[in-house]
Amino acid sequence: MVHVGIGYDVHALVVGRKLILGGVEISHSKGLEGHSDADVLMHAVCDALLGAIGEVDIGHFFPNTDPRWKGAPSRVFLEEAARKIQQLQGRIVNVDATLIAQQPKLFPHIPAMKANLAAALAVTARQVGIKATTNEGLGFAGREEGIAAMAVAAVDLP
Ligand SMILES: [Zn+2]
């Protein structure tokens, strides 16, 4: 039986932080604020996977008050989500995500992001969809105050 999940995340863009999206460090004047590496794409995908298996969100497993996760690469969270699925004898069918960022241009980085997500989840790049869009200058994303990501996941559970 295929179960689907949805994930959504936002982080504020601030000066003095690295911009890491899908495990790729992207050259930009600002980066995302957060306790971990603030990889908004990986967080949204993680929540989609956890949602598909009826679990609570990523923040529950990796609280931002825990010093262990300070600056942690978000790949760790994805690996944990994949492990939980494996424990249930489940199989990731696919994940698909959209990044919403006015700046910088993300298209050139998408193949590397896909490769990173596929590696963290032990799936093929074909099972990982990543798109990027601007917010047409509207709202917090359009004003470059933050970057948002939404994701869905399908998981085959016995
Ligand atoms: Zn997050």
JSON list of N, CA, C and O in Angstrom, two decimals, residues 35-36 62-72:
[
{"chain": "A", "resi": 35, "resn": "HIS", "atom": "N", "xyz": [19.19, 26.19, 13.66]},
{"chain": "A", "resi": 35, "resn": "HIS", "atom": "CA", "xyz": [20.02, 25.50, 14.64]},
{"chain": "A", "resi": 35, "resn": "HIS", "atom": "C", "xyz": [20.97, 24.53, 13.94]},
{"chain": "A", "resi": 35, "resn": "HIS", "atom": "O", "xyz": [22.16, 24.48, 14.24]},
{"chain": "A", "resi": 36, "resn": "SER", "atom": "N", "xyz": [20.42, 23.79, 12.98]},
{"chain": "A", "resi": 36, "resn": "SER", "atom": "CA", "xyz": [21.24, 22.87, 12.18]},
{"chain": "A", "resi": 36, "resn": "SER", "atom": "C", "xyz": [21.83, 23.69, 11.03]},
{"chain": "A", "resi": 36, "resn": "SER", "atom": "O", "xyz": [21.99, 24.89, 11.14]},
{"chain": "A", "resi": 62, "resn": "PHE", "atom": "N", "xyz": [14.62, 15.79, 16.38]},
{"chain": "A", "resi": 62, "resn": "PHE", "atom": "CA", "xyz": [15.86, 16.55, 16.45]},
{"chain": "A", "resi": 62, "resn": "PHE", "atom": "C", "xyz": [15.56, 17.95, 16.98]},
{"chain": "A", "resi": 62, "resn": "PHE", "atom": "O", "xyz": [15.61, 18.92, 16.23]},
{"chain": "A", "resi": 63, "resn": "PRO", "atom": "N", "xyz": [15.26, 18.08, 18.27]},
{"chain": "A", "resi": 63, "resn": "PRO", "atom": "CA", "xyz": [14.86, 19.39, 18.80]},
{"chain": "A", "resi": 63, "resn": "PRO", "atom": "C", "xyz": [15.96, 20.44, 18.65]},
{"chain": "A", "resi": 63, "resn": "PRO", "atom": "O", "xyz": [17.15, 20.13, 18.80]},
{"chain": "A", "resi": 64, "resn": "ASN", "atom": "N", "xyz": [15.54, 21.67, 18.33]},
{"chain": "A", "resi": 64, "resn": "ASN", "atom": "CA", "xyz": [16.54, 22.72, 18.10]},
{"chain": "A", "resi": 64, "resn": "ASN", "atom": "C", "xyz": [17.11, 23.26, 19.42]},
{"chain": "A", "resi": 64, "resn": "ASN", "atom": "O", "xyz": [17.88, 24.21, 19.42]},
{"chain": "A", "resi": 65, "resn": "THR", "atom": "N", "xyz": [16.72, 22.63, 20.52]},
{"chain": "A", "resi": 65, "resn": "THR", "atom": "CA", "xyz": [17.30, 22.99, 21.81]},
{"chain": "A", "resi": 65, "resn": "THR", "atom": "C", "xyz": [18.46, 22.04, 22.17]},
{"chain": "A", "resi": 65, "resn": "THR", "atom": "O", "xyz": [19.16, 22.24, 23.15]},
{"chain": "A", "resi": 66, "resn": "ASP", "atom": "N", "xyz": [18.62, 20.99, 21.35]},
{"chain": "A", "resi": 66, "resn": "ASP", "atom": "CA", "xyz": [19.63, 19.96, 21.64]},
{"chain": "A", "resi": 66, "resn": "ASP", "atom": "C", "xyz": [20.96, 20.36, 21.00]},
{"chain": "A", "resi": 66, "resn": "ASP", "atom": "O", "xyz": [21.06, 20.44, 19.77]},
{"chain": "A", "resi": 67, "resn": "PRO", "atom": "N", "xyz": [22.00, 20.57, 21.81]},
{"chain": "A", "resi": 67, "resn": "PRO", "atom": "CA", "xyz": [23.29, 21.01, 21.25]},
{"chain": "A", "resi": 67, "resn": "PRO", "atom": "C", "xyz": [23.90, 20.01, 20.27]},
{"chain": "A", "resi": 67, "resn": "PRO", "atom": "O", "xyz": [24.73, 20.38, 19.44]},
{"chain": "A", "resi": 68, "resn": "ARG", "atom": "N", "xyz": [23.46, 18.74, 20.34]},
{"chain": "A", "resi": 68, "resn": "ARG", "atom": "CA", "xyz": [23.99, 17.73, 19.39]},
{"chain": "A", "resi": 68, "resn": "ARG", "atom": "C", "xyz": [23.72, 18.11, 17.94]},
{"chain": "A", "resi": 68, "resn": "ARG", "atom": "O", "xyz": [24.43, 17.70, 17.03]},
{"chain": "A", "resi": 69, "resn": "TRP", "atom": "N", "xyz": [22.63, 18.82, 17.71]},
{"chain": "A", "resi": 69, "resn": "TRP", "atom": "CA", "xyz": [22.22, 19.11, 16.33]},
{"chain": "A", "resi": 69, "resn": "TRP", "atom": "C", "xyz": [22.61, 20.51, 15.88]},
{"chain": "A", "resi": 69, "resn": "TRP", "atom": "O", "xyz": [22.25, 20.95, 14.81]},
{"chain": "A", "resi": 70, "resn": "LYS", "atom": "N", "xyz": [23.39, 21.21, 16.73]},
{"chain": "A", "resi": 70, "resn": "LYS", "atom": "CA", "xyz": [23.83, 22.56, 16.36]},
{"chain": "A", "resi": 70, "resn": "LYS", "atom": "C", "xyz": [24.79, 22.45, 15.17]},
{"chain": "A", "resi": 70, "resn": "LYS", "atom": "O", "xyz": [25.82, 21.78, 15.26]},
{"chain": "A", "resi": 71, "resn": "GLY", "atom": "N", "xyz": [24.41, 23.07, 14.07]},
{"chain": "A", "resi": 71, "resn": "GLY", "atom": "CA", "xyz": [25.24, 23.05, 12.87]},
{"chain": "A", "resi": 71, "resn": "GLY", "atom": "C", "xyz": [25.25, 21.71, 12.16]},
{"chain": "A", "resi": 71, "resn": "GLY", "atom": "O", "xyz": [26.04, 21.50, 11.24]},
{"chain": "A", "resi": 72, "resn": "ALA", "atom": "N", "xyz": [24.38, 20.80, 12.60]},
{"chain": "A", "resi": 72, "resn": "ALA", "atom": "CA", "xyz": [24.38, 19.45, 12.02]},
{"chain": "A", "resi": 72, "resn": "ALA", "atom": "C", "xyz": [23.99, 19.49, 10.54]},
{"chain": "A", "resi": 72, "resn": "ALA", "atom": "O", "xyz": [23.12, 20.26, 10.14]}
]
